PDB file of C-alpha atoms in Angstrom:
ATOM      1  CA  MET R 216       0.000   0.000   0.000  1.00 50.00           C
ATOM      2  CA  LYS R 217       2.808   2.439   0.860  1.00 51.00           C
ATOM      3  CA  LYS R 218       4.581   1.636  -2.404  1.00 53.00           C
ATOM      4  CA  ASN R 219       1.396   2.312  -4.366  1.00 58.00           C
ATOM      5  CA  ARG R 220       0.888   5.666  -2.628  1.00 65.00           C
ATOM      6  CA  SER R 221       4.513   6.628  -3.248  1.00 66.00           C
ATOM      7  CA  LEU R 222       4.170   5.744  -6.937  1.00 64.00           C
ATOM      8  CA  ILE R 223       1.005   7.816  -7.267  1.00 68.00           C
ATOM      9  CA  ILE R 224       2.619  10.803  -5.523  1.00 74.00           C
ATOM     10  CA  LEU R 225       5.766  10.671  -7.681  1.00 70.00           C
ATOM     11  CA  THR R 226       3.738  10.293 -10.870  1.00 69.00           C
ATOM     12  CA  THR R 227       1.474  13.186  -9.886  1.00 72.00           C
ATOM     13  CA  LEU R 228       4.465  15.418  -9.125  1.00 77.00           C
ATOM     14  CA  LEU R 229       6.193  14.566 -12.411  1.00 70.00           C
ATOM     15  CA  VAL R 230       3.114  15.016 -14.569  1.00 70.00           C
ATOM     16  CA  GLY R 231       2.014  18.107 -12.638  1.00 75.00           C
ATOM     17  CA  THR R 232       5.403  19.798 -13.008  1.00 76.00           C
ATOM     18  CA  THR R 233       5.643  19.006 -16.717  1.00 70.00           C
ATOM     19  CA  LEU R 234       2.070  20.099 -17.326  1.00 71.00           C
ATOM     20  CA  ALA R 235       2.581  23.337 -15.373  1.00 78.00           C
ATOM     21  CA  LEU R 236       5.665  24.198 -17.460  1.00 73.00           C
ATOM     22  CA  ALA R 237       3.830  23.410 -20.685  1.00 71.00           C
ATOM     23  CA  ILE R 238       0.846  25.561 -19.680  1.00 74.00           C
ATOM     24  CA  TRP R 239       3.163  28.392 -18.639  1.00 77.00           C
ATOM     25  CA  TRP R 240       5.033  28.443 -21.954  1.00 72.00           C
ATOM     26  CA  THR R 241       1.753  28.145 -23.863  1.00 70.00           C
ATOM     27  CA  TYR R 242       0.358  31.047 -21.880  1.00 74.00           C
ATOM     28  CA  LEU R 243       3.407  33.154 -22.732  1.00 72.00           C
ATOM     29  CA  LEU R 244       3.114  32.285 -26.428  1.00 69.00           C
ATOM     30  CA  TYR R 245      -0.586  33.145 -26.622  1.00 69.00           C
ATOM     31  CA  VAL R 246      -0.314  36.304 -24.510  1.00 72.00           C
ATOM     32  CA  PHE R 247       2.780  37.709 -26.201  1.00 69.00           C
ATOM     33  CA  GLY R 248       2.168  36.110 -29.611  1.00 64.00           C
ATOM     34  CA  ASP R 249       0.303  39.125 -30.975  1.00 64.00           C
ATOM     35  CA  LYS R 250       3.020  41.452 -29.742  1.00 67.00           C
ATOM     36  CA  LEU R 251       5.664  39.290 -31.399  1.00 64.00           C
ATOM     37  CA  GLU R 252       3.725  39.430 -34.673  1.00 62.00           C
ATOM     38  CA  VAL R 253       3.620  43.257 -34.449  1.00 66.00           C
ATOM     39  CA  ILE R 254       7.380  43.309 -33.791  1.00 62.00           C
ATOM     40  CA  THR R 255       8.120  40.997 -36.738  1.00 64.00           C
ATOM     41  CA  GLN R 256       5.939  43.145 -39.033  1.00 62.00           C
ATOM     42  CA  SER R 257       7.664  46.349 -37.932  1.00 65.00           C
ATOM     43  CA  ILE R 258      11.110  44.731 -38.091  1.00 59.00           C
ATOM     44  CA  PRO R 259      10.940  42.217 -40.966  1.00 59.00           C
ATOM     45  CA  ASP R 260      14.701  41.610 -40.846  1.00 57.00           C
ATOM     46  CA  ILE R 261      14.393  39.880 -37.477  1.00 53.00           C
ATOM     47  CA  GLY R 262      13.487  36.631 -39.261  1.00 54.00           C
ATOM     48  CA  PHE R 263      10.769  35.653 -36.752  1.00 53.00           C
ATOM     49  CA  GLY R 264       7.637  35.311 -38.872  1.00 54.00           C
ATOM     50  CA  SER R 265       4.022  34.842 -37.866  1.00 57.00           C
ATOM     51  CA  ASN R 266       4.050  31.275 -39.218  1.00 65.00           C
ATOM     52  CA  ILE R 267       6.674  30.292 -36.657  1.00 65.00           C
ATOM     53  CA  ILE R 268       4.583  31.751 -33.856  1.00 64.00           C
ATOM     54  CA  ARG R 269       1.496  29.802 -34.967  1.00 69.00           C
ATOM     55  CA  MET R 270       3.616  26.650 -35.218  1.00 70.00           C
ATOM     56  CA  LEU R 271       4.838  27.110 -31.647  1.00 67.00           C
ATOM     57  CA  LYS R 272       1.260  27.603 -30.448  1.00 68.00           C
ATOM     58  CA  TRP R 273       0.098  24.413 -32.138  1.00 75.00           C
ATOM     59  CA  GLU R 274       3.061  22.444 -30.826  1.00 73.00           C
ATOM     60  CA  ALA R 275       2.461  23.669 -27.271  1.00 71.00           C
ATOM     61  CA  SER R 276      -1.243  22.767 -27.472  1.00 73.00           C
ATOM     62  CA  THR R 277      -0.432  19.343 -28.902  1.00 78.00           C
ATOM     63  CA  PHE R 278       2.154  18.787 -26.172  1.00 74.00           C
ATOM     64  CA  ILE R 279      -0.381  19.499 -23.414  1.00 73.00           C
ATOM     65  CA  ILE R 280      -2.994  17.222 -24.997  1.00 78.00           C
ATOM     66  CA  LEU R 281      -0.413  14.426 -25.337  1.00 78.00           C
ATOM     67  CA  ILE R 282       0.603  14.711 -21.671  1.00 75.00           C
ATOM     68  CA  LEU R 283      -3.032  14.569 -20.560  1.00 75.00           C
ATOM     69  CA  PHE R 284      -3.668  11.538 -22.762  1.00 79.00           C
ATOM     70  CA  LEU R 285      -0.593   9.702 -21.444  1.00 77.00           C
ATOM     71  CA  THR R 286      -1.478  10.567 -17.847  1.00 73.00           C
ATOM     72  CA  ILE R 287      -5.028   9.285 -18.187  1.00 77.00           C
ATOM     73  CA  SER R 288      -3.795   6.105 -19.917  1.00 79.00           C
ATOM     74  CA  PHE R 289      -1.219   5.492 -17.201  1.00 75.00           C
ATOM     75  CA  LEU R 290      -3.747   5.974 -14.400  1.00 74.00           C
ATOM     76  CA  ILE R 291      -6.223   3.611 -16.069  1.00 80.00           C
ATOM     77  CA  VAL R 292      -3.570   0.890 -16.445  1.00 80.00           C
ATOM     78  CA  PHE R 293      -2.276   1.498 -12.925  1.00 74.00           C
ATOM     79  CA  PHE R 294      -5.649   1.196 -11.211  1.00 77.00           C
ATOM     80  CA  LYS R 295      -6.559  -1.886 -13.268  1.00 80.00           C
ATOM     81  CA  ASP R 296      -3.310  -3.536 -12.182  1.00 77.00           C
ATOM     82  CA  HIS R 297      -3.926  -2.416  -8.596  1.00 72.00           C
ATOM     83  CA  ARG R 298      -7.399  -4.000  -8.564  1.00 77.00           C
ATOM     84  CA  LYS R 299      -5.992  -7.189 -10.071  1.00 76.00           C
ATOM     85  CA  THR R 300      -3.237  -7.335  -7.447  1.00 70.00           C
ATOM     86  CA  LYS R 301      -5.741  -6.838  -4.623  1.00 71.00           C
ATOM     87  CA  ALA R 302      -7.957  -9.570  -6.073  1.00 70.00           C
ATOM     88  CA  LEU R 303      -5.008 -11.996  -6.220  1.00 68.00           C
ATOM     89  CA  GLN R 304      -4.022 -11.147  -2.646  1.00 64.00           C
ATOM     90  CA  SER R 305      -7.572 -11.733  -1.445  1.00 68.00           C
ATOM     91  CA  PHE R 306      -7.692 -15.027  -3.336  1.00 66.00           C
ATOM     92  CA  PHE R 307      -4.465 -16.321  -1.793  1.00 64.00           C
ATOM     93  CA  ALA R 308      -5.540 -15.134   1.648  1.00 63.00           C
ATOM     94  CA  SER R 309      -8.898 -16.925   1.438  1.00 68.00           C
ATOM     95  CA  LEU R 310      -7.315 -20.035  -0.097  1.00 66.00           C
ATOM     96  CA  THR R 311      -4.696 -20.199   2.649  1.00 64.00           C
ATOM     97  CA  HIS R 312      -7.341 -19.735   5.322  1.00 65.00           C
ATOM     98  CA  GLU R 313      -9.450 -22.535   3.840  1.00 68.00           C
ATOM     99  CA  LEU R 314      -6.457 -24.897   3.700  1.00 71.00           C
ATOM    100  CA  LYS R 315      -5.515 -24.342   7.344  1.00 69.00           C
ATOM    101  CA  THR R 316      -8.620 -26.135   8.646  1.00 73.00           C
ATOM    102  CA  PRO R 317      -8.080 -29.482   6.848  1.00 74.00           C
ATOM    103  CA  LEU R 318      -4.343 -29.341   7.628  1.00 73.00           C
ATOM    104  CA  ALA R 319      -5.070 -28.913  11.331  1.00 75.00           C
ATOM    105  CA  SER R 320      -7.523 -31.814  11.124  1.00 78.00           C
ATOM    106  CA  ILE R 321      -4.926 -34.033   9.417  1.00 77.00           C
ATOM    107  CA  ARG R 322      -2.342 -33.200  12.077  1.00 74.00           C
ATOM    108  CA  LEU R 323      -4.731 -34.031  14.939  1.00 78.00           C
ATOM    109  CA  GLN R 324      -5.734 -37.324  13.348  1.00 77.00           C
ATOM    110  CA  SER R 325      -2.070 -38.159  12.766  1.00 76.00           C
ATOM    111  CA  GLU R 326      -1.338 -37.571  16.441  1.00 75.00           C
ATOM    112  CA  VAL R 327      -4.158 -39.942  17.368  1.00 78.00           C
ATOM    113  CA  ILE R 328      -2.782 -42.579  14.964  1.00 77.00           C
ATOM    114  CA  THR R 329       0.686 -42.118  16.489  1.00 75.00           C
ATOM    115  CA  ASP R 330      -0.692 -42.769  19.972  1.00 75.00           C
ATOM    116  CA  VAL R 331      -2.387 -45.930  18.688  1.00 75.00           C
ATOM    117  CA  ALA R 332       0.802 -47.028  16.907  1.00 72.00           C
ATOM    118  CA  GLU R 333       2.815 -46.675  20.112  1.00 72.00           C
ATOM    119  CA  THR R 334       0.429 -49.014  21.901  1.00 77.00           C
ATOM    120  CA  LEU R 335       0.912 -51.537  19.068  1.00 74.00           C
ATOM    121  CA  ASN R 336       4.726 -51.307  19.408  1.00 74.00           C
ATOM    122  CA  SER R 337       5.072 -50.732  15.669  1.00 71.00           C
ATOM    123  CA  GLU R 338       8.250 -48.692  15.137  1.00 75.00           C
ATOM    124  CA  ARG R 339       7.670 -48.333  11.398  1.00 78.00           C
ATOM    125  CA  LEU R 340       4.125 -47.064  11.886  1.00 76.00           C
ATOM    126  CA  VAL R 341       5.265 -44.622  14.567  1.00 73.00           C
ATOM    127  CA  LYS R 342       8.024 -43.363  12.267  1.00 77.00           C
ATOM    128  CA  LEU R 343       5.618 -42.829   9.366  1.00 78.00           C
ATOM    129  CA  THR R 344       2.989 -41.069  11.464  1.00 76.00           C
ATOM    130  CA  SER R 345       5.646 -38.880  13.102  1.00 75.00           C
ATOM    131  CA  ARG R 346       6.875 -37.883   9.652  1.00 76.00           C
ATOM    132  CA  LEU R 347       3.288 -37.147   8.634  1.00 78.00           C
ATOM    133  CA  ILE R 348       2.837 -34.893  11.668  1.00 74.00           C
ATOM    134  CA  GLU R 349       6.100 -33.088  10.894  1.00 73.00           C
ATOM    135  CA  ASP R 350       5.192 -32.530   7.237  1.00 75.00           C
ATOM    136  CA  THR R 351       1.728 -31.308   8.189  1.00 77.00           C
ATOM    137  CA  ALA R 352       3.218 -28.871  10.692  1.00 75.00           C
ATOM    138  CA  ASN R 353       5.581 -27.584   7.986  1.00 73.00           C
ATOM    139  CA  LEU R 354       2.655 -27.070   5.626  1.00 76.00           C
ATOM    140  CA  GLU R 355       0.769 -25.188   8.326  1.00 74.00           C
ATOM    141  CA  THR R 356       3.781 -22.914   8.836  1.00 74.00           C
ATOM    142  CA  GLN R 357       4.004 -22.221   5.105  1.00 72.00           C
ATOM    143  CA  MET R 358       0.283 -21.441   4.997  1.00 73.00           C
ATOM    144  CA  ASP R 359       0.691 -19.054   7.931  1.00 73.00           C
ATOM    145  CA  LYS R 360       3.572 -17.301   6.164  1.00 73.00           C
ATOM    146  CA  ILE R 361       1.605 -16.837   2.947  1.00 70.00           C
ATOM    147  CA  LEU R 362      -1.462 -15.674   4.875  1.00 69.00           C
ATOM    148  CA  GLN R 363       0.526 -13.142   6.915  1.00 72.00           C
ATOM    149  CA  LEU R 364       2.457 -11.935   3.857  1.00 70.00           C
ATOM    150  CA  SER R 365      -0.796 -11.322   1.987  1.00 69.00           C
ATOM    151  CA  ARG R 366      -2.292  -9.532   4.989  1.00 69.00           C
ATOM    152  CA  LEU R 367       0.737  -7.287   5.521  1.00 69.00           C
ATOM    153  CA  GLU R 368       0.982  -6.402   1.821  1.00 68.00           C
ATOM    154  CA  ARG R 369      -2.635  -5.253   1.996  1.00 67.00           C
ATOM    155  CA  GLY R 370      -1.780  -2.923   4.879  1.00 69.00           C
ATOM    156  CA  GLY R 371      -2.837  -5.160   7.777  1.00 69.00           C
ATOM    157  CA  THR R 372      -1.889  -4.390  11.378  1.00 75.00           C
ATOM    158  CA  LEU R 373      -1.076  -6.435  14.482  1.00 79.00           C
ATOM    159  CA  ASN R 374      -2.917  -6.853  17.769  1.00 81.00           C
ATOM    160  CA  LEU R 375      -0.382  -5.643  20.336  1.00 86.00           C
ATOM    161  CA  LYS R 376      -0.752  -6.795  23.940  1.00 88.00           C
ATOM    162  CA  PRO R 377       1.475  -7.995  26.821  1.00 89.00           C
ATOM    163  CA  ILE R 378       3.051 -11.395  26.089  1.00 88.00           C
ATOM    164  CA  ASP R 379       5.002 -13.679  28.419  1.00 88.00           C
ATOM    165  CA  LEU R 380       8.001 -14.176  26.142  1.00 86.00           C
ATOM    166  CA  LEU R 381       9.542 -17.109  28.032  1.00 88.00           C
ATOM    167  CA  THR R 382       6.280 -19.077  28.048  1.00 88.00           C
ATOM    168  CA  LEU R 383       5.880 -18.568  24.309  1.00 88.00           C
ATOM    169  CA  VAL R 384       9.501 -19.564  23.598  1.00 88.00           C
ATOM    170  CA  ASN R 385       9.126 -22.759  25.645  1.00 88.00           C
ATOM    171  CA  LYS R 386       5.888 -23.566  23.821  1.00 87.00           C
ATOM    172  CA  ILE R 387       7.484 -23.268  20.379  1.00 86.00           C
ATOM    173  CA  SER R 388      10.686 -25.017  21.476  1.00 86.00           C
ATOM    174  CA  ASN R 389       8.732 -28.079  22.616  1.00 84.00           C
ATOM    175  CA  ASN R 390       7.462 -28.523  19.049  1.00 79.00           C
ATOM    176  CA  TYR R 391      11.070 -29.002  17.882  1.00 80.00           C
ATOM    177  CA  LYS R 392      12.432 -31.020  20.803  1.00 79.00           C
ATOM    178  CA  ASN R 393      12.537 -34.183  18.672  1.00 74.00           C
ATOM    179  CA  THR R 394      14.598 -32.415  16.007  1.00 80.00           C
ATOM    180  CA  TYR R 395      16.954 -30.169  17.979  1.00 82.00           C
ATOM    181  CA  GLU R 396      18.526 -29.862  21.373  1.00 84.00           C
ATOM    182  CA  VAL R 397      17.055 -26.497  22.330  1.00 85.00           C
ATOM    183  CA  LYS R 398      18.755 -24.573  25.144  1.00 88.00           C
ATOM    184  CA  VAL R 399      16.758 -21.668  26.540  1.00 86.00           C
ATOM    185  CA  VAL R 400      18.917 -19.323  28.636  1.00 85.00           C
ATOM    186  CA  HIS R 401      17.094 -16.672  30.644  1.00 81.00           C
ATOM    187  CA  GLY R 402      17.191 -14.705  33.834  1.00 72.00           C
ATOM    188  CA  ASN R 403      13.574 -13.889  34.541  1.00 77.00           C
ATOM    189  CA  SER R 404      10.201 -14.226  32.895  1.00 78.00           C
ATOM    190  CA  TYR R 405       9.620 -11.018  30.943  1.00 83.00           C
ATOM    191  CA  GLU R 406       6.471  -9.532  29.499  1.00 86.00           C
ATOM    192  CA  VAL R 407       6.863  -7.753  26.165  1.00 87.00           C
ATOM    193  CA  LEU R 408       4.501  -5.768  23.972  1.00 87.00           C
ATOM    194  CA  GLY R 409       3.716  -7.701  20.820  1.00 87.00           C
ATOM    195  CA  ASP R 410       1.365  -9.839  18.779  1.00 86.00           C
ATOM    196  CA  GLU R 411       1.398 -13.460  19.947  1.00 86.00           C
ATOM    197  CA  LEU R 412       0.790 -14.964  16.504  1.00 84.00           C
ATOM    198  CA  ALA R 413       3.484 -12.750  14.952  1.00 86.00           C
ATOM    199  CA  VAL R 414       6.074 -13.689  17.596  1.00 87.00           C
ATOM    200  CA  GLU R 415       5.157 -17.367  17.300  1.00 86.00           C
ATOM    201  CA  LEU R 416       5.511 -17.329  13.522  1.00 85.00           C
ATOM    202  CA  SER R 417       8.814 -15.436  13.818  1.00 88.00           C
ATOM    203  CA  LEU R 418      10.260 -18.148  16.066  1.00 88.00           C
ATOM    204  CA  LYS R 419       8.989 -20.880  13.738  1.00 86.00           C
ATOM    205  CA  ASN R 420      10.675 -19.120  10.811  1.00 85.00           C
ATOM    206  CA  LEU R 421      13.995 -19.076  12.693  1.00 86.00           C
ATOM    207  CA  PHE R 422      13.741 -22.818  13.400  1.00 86.00           C
ATOM    208  CA  GLU R 423      12.799 -23.409   9.771  1.00 83.00           C
ATOM    209  CA  ASN R 424      15.891 -21.479   8.604  1.00 81.00           C
ATOM    210  CA  THR R 425      18.048 -23.693  10.816  1.00 83.00           C
ATOM    211  CA  LYS R 426      16.467 -26.756   9.247  1.00 80.00           C
ATOM    212  CA  ASN R 427      16.768 -25.552   5.643  1.00 77.00           C
ATOM    213  CA  HIS R 428      20.170 -23.893   5.702  1.00 79.00           C
ATOM    214  CA  THR R 429      22.241 -25.737   8.330  1.00 80.00           C
ATOM    215  CA  SER R 430      22.963 -29.202   9.653  1.00 80.00           C
ATOM    216  CA  SER R 431      22.891 -27.955  13.227  1.00 82.00           C
ATOM    217  CA  GLU R 432      21.362 -30.090  15.950  1.00 83.00           C
ATOM    218  CA  ILE R 433      21.735 -27.536  18.743  1.00 85.00           C
ATOM    219  CA  VAL R 434      19.801 -24.259  19.046  1.00 87.00           C
ATOM    220  CA  GLN R 435      20.391 -21.734  21.809  1.00 87.00           C
ATOM    221  CA  ILE R 436      17.870 -19.031  22.662  1.00 89.00           C
ATOM    222  CA  THR R 437      18.962 -16.357  25.123  1.00 87.00           C
ATOM    223  CA  ILE R 438      16.448 -13.971  26.665  1.00 87.00           C
ATOM    224  CA  ASP R 439      17.903 -10.969  28.446  1.00 88.00           C
ATOM    225  CA  GLU R 440      16.935  -7.482  29.554  1.00 85.00           C
ATOM    226  CA  ILE R 441      18.461  -4.286  28.185  1.00 83.00           C
ATOM    227  CA  LYS R 442      17.907  -2.248  31.349  1.00 76.00           C
ATOM    228  CA  ASP R 443      19.003   1.164  30.080  1.00 76.00           C
ATOM    229  CA  LEU R 444      16.570   1.003  27.144  1.00 75.00           C
ATOM    230  CA  LYS R 445      13.783  -0.882  28.972  1.00 84.00           C
ATOM    231  CA  GLN R 446      13.812  -3.517  26.241  1.00 87.00           C
ATOM    232  CA  ILE R 447      14.047  -7.296  26.067  1.00 88.00           C
ATOM    233  CA  SER R 448      16.348  -9.058  23.618  1.00 88.00           C
ATOM    234  CA  LEU R 449      15.877 -12.557  22.261  1.00 90.00           C
ATOM    235  CA  GLU R 450      19.031 -13.953  20.670  1.00 90.00           C
ATOM    236  CA  TYR R 451      18.689 -17.017  18.451  1.00 89.00           C
ATOM    237  CA  LYS R 452      21.774 -18.897  17.273  1.00 86.00           C
ATOM    238  CA  ASP R 453      22.600 -22.358  15.995  1.00 85.00           C
ATOM    239  CA  GLN R 454      25.779 -24.111  14.893  1.00 78.00           C
ATOM    240  CA  GLY R 455      25.376 -23.215  11.240  1.00 78.00           C
ATOM    241  CA  THR R 456      27.787 -21.087   9.197  1.00 77.00           C
ATOM    242  CA  PHE R 457      27.040 -17.907   7.297  1.00 75.00           C
ATOM    243  CA  THR R 458      29.471 -15.720   5.341  1.00 71.00           C
ATOM    244  CA  GLY R 459      27.058 -13.834   3.080  1.00 69.00           C
ATOM    245  CA  ASP R 460      25.977 -10.222   2.911  1.00 69.00           C
ATOM    246  CA  ARG R 461      23.963  -9.484   6.058  1.00 72.00           C
ATOM    247  CA  SER R 462      22.588  -6.252   4.575  1.00 75.00           C
ATOM    248  CA  LYS R 463      20.445  -8.316   2.175  1.00 76.00           C
ATOM    249  CA  LEU R 464      18.899 -10.407   4.934  1.00 78.00           C
ATOM    250  CA  GLY R 465      15.249  -9.511   5.341  1.00 73.00           C
ATOM    251  CA  THR R 466      14.831  -8.745   1.642  1.00 75.00           C
ATOM    252  CA  ILE R 467      11.801 -10.552   0.270  1.00 77.00           C
ATOM    253  CA  PHE R 468      12.627 -13.761  -1.662  1.00 72.00           C
ATOM    254  CA  TYR R 469      16.359 -13.507  -0.786  1.00 68.00           C
ATOM    255  CA  LYS R 470      17.670 -17.011  -0.012  1.00 68.00           C
ATOM    256  CA  HIS R 471      21.475 -16.564  -0.213  1.00 68.00           C
ATOM    257  CA  ASN R 472      22.452 -19.233  -2.742  1.00 66.00           C
ATOM    258  CA  SER R 473      20.078 -21.747  -1.206  1.00 65.00           C
ATOM    259  CA  LYS R 474      17.481 -23.716  -3.124  1.00 66.00           C
ATOM    260  CA  LYS R 475      15.490 -24.422   0.027  1.00 66.00           C
ATOM    261  CA  GLY R 476      12.964 -22.186   1.691  1.00 62.00           C
ATOM    262  CA  SER R 477      10.715 -19.491   0.264  1.00 66.00           C
ATOM    263  CA  GLY R 478      12.767 -16.394   1.032  1.00 72.00           C
ATOM    264  CA  ILE R 479       9.992 -14.666   2.974  1.00 76.00           C
ATOM    265  CA  GLY R 480      10.745 -15.815   6.542  1.00 77.00           C
ATOM    266  CA  LEU R 481      13.167 -13.067   7.580  1.00 81.00           C
ATOM    267  CA  TYR R 482      11.174 -10.544   5.548  1.00 84.00           C
ATOM    268  CA  LEU R 483       8.085 -11.326   7.623  1.00 85.00           C
ATOM    269  CA  ILE R 484      10.064 -11.134  10.873  1.00 85.00           C
ATOM    270  CA  MET R 485      11.414  -7.717   9.894  1.00 88.00           C
ATOM    271  CA  LYS R 486       7.888  -6.524   9.056  1.00 87.00           C
ATOM    272  CA  PHE R 487       6.505  -7.945  12.315  1.00 85.00           C
ATOM    273  CA  MET R 488       9.194  -6.335  14.455  1.00 87.00           C
ATOM    274  CA  GLY R 489       8.627  -2.973  12.781  1.00 85.00           C
ATOM    275  CA  LEU R 490       4.874  -3.149  13.475  1.00 87.00           C
ATOM    276  CA  MET R 491       5.609  -4.110  17.102  1.00 88.00           C
ATOM    277  CA  ASN R 492       7.981  -1.118  17.449  1.00 87.00           C
ATOM    278  CA  GLY R 493      10.892  -3.500  17.874  1.00 87.00           C
ATOM    279  CA  LYS R 494      13.807  -4.401  15.637  1.00 88.00           C
ATOM    280  CA  ILE R 495      15.780  -7.331  14.230  1.00 87.00           C
ATOM    281  CA  SER R 496      19.564  -7.410  13.921  1.00 87.00           C
ATOM    282  CA  PHE R 497      22.081  -9.950  12.673  1.00 84.00           C
ATOM    283  CA  GLY R 498      25.424 -10.696  14.320  1.00 81.00           C
ATOM    284  CA  GLY R 499      28.075 -13.387  14.378  1.00 76.00           C
ATOM    285  CA  VAL R 500      31.399 -13.754  12.575  1.00 75.00           C
ATOM    286  CA  ASN R 501      31.149 -16.923  10.501  1.00 75.00           C
ATOM    287  CA  SER R 502      27.735 -17.770  11.898  1.00 76.00           C
ATOM    288  CA  LEU R 503      24.381 -16.029  11.927  1.00 81.00           C
ATOM    289  CA  GLU R 504      23.048 -14.823  15.258  1.00 84.00           C
ATOM    290  CA  THR R 505      19.597 -13.262  15.018  1.00 86.00           C
ATOM    291  CA  THR R 506      18.504 -10.862  17.759  1.00 87.00           C
ATOM    292  CA  LEU R 507      14.903  -9.725  18.197  1.00 89.00           C
ATOM    293  CA  THR R 508      14.423  -6.676  20.414  1.00 88.00           C
ATOM    294  CA  PHE R 509      11.044  -6.085  22.069  1.00 90.00           C
ATOM    295  CA  ASN R 510       9.692  -3.280  24.239  1.00 87.00           C
ATOM    296  CA  LYS R 511       9.298  -4.351  27.830  1.00 85.00           C
ATOM    297  CA  VAL R 512       5.897  -3.985  29.495  1.00 77.00           C
ATOM    298  CA  ILE R 513       6.298  -1.617  32.416  1.00 70.00           C
ATOM    299  CA  LYS R 514       4.034  -2.539  35.310  1.00 63.00           C
TER     300      LYS R 514
END
């Protein structure tokens, strides 16, 4: 939405400035044209005949008409494309929302089948159902990312409220305890101002990046307080390596020479943190340490 407004403003300024100059020069030609004709008649040696003046008037008029025609054509094409883009965004949003319900149902049924398989002592069946649960959870995460991306691109906002950050981190970490050894380092339980779904999806995206771009089996999450700024930092790091350009991280569809992933995870996190009045930063030397900074809830 902001990009569309910026494009409209720039186009209006460009066309308005050009049109104002054209009208000004046309005004000068028509106002002083008669006087120029009198001068050329009284001084024929000047070489500035009445035909030239009429030609300039016609050219100026044609120039203004052409600018108006091009402006109207551009605006028609722009608004048609804008409506089409909004329709596509609405379609993907509704499609993603409709897919989330059957995916959640499949995951719940898979968990029930896993419980039954454990009672039957069938290792193969347990392995298959566990893989089914994992794949379903991955699909749900991808659906959430597409849904949130579509919502944010349409100018959506977040529902900010106090969140117990440690409780939420432990909740998400438990979902990956069979895949990683997750170490949560913290001092106290802190409440931050944020959107619970946005923070949850941000953490899932970080775990997904570890899965797609590293072979790490250990993840460390450190929650600490920045007392001077009254903020809470969440540092996420794994044992993966990263030597790329950190300035490009957070750019939509940027995957840094990787064929895995969608390239929208860090972009969504950056958008979320901005809407929650926080920030995301990247550290590390040969590794990638992601730090999310939240505003602390003052009681």
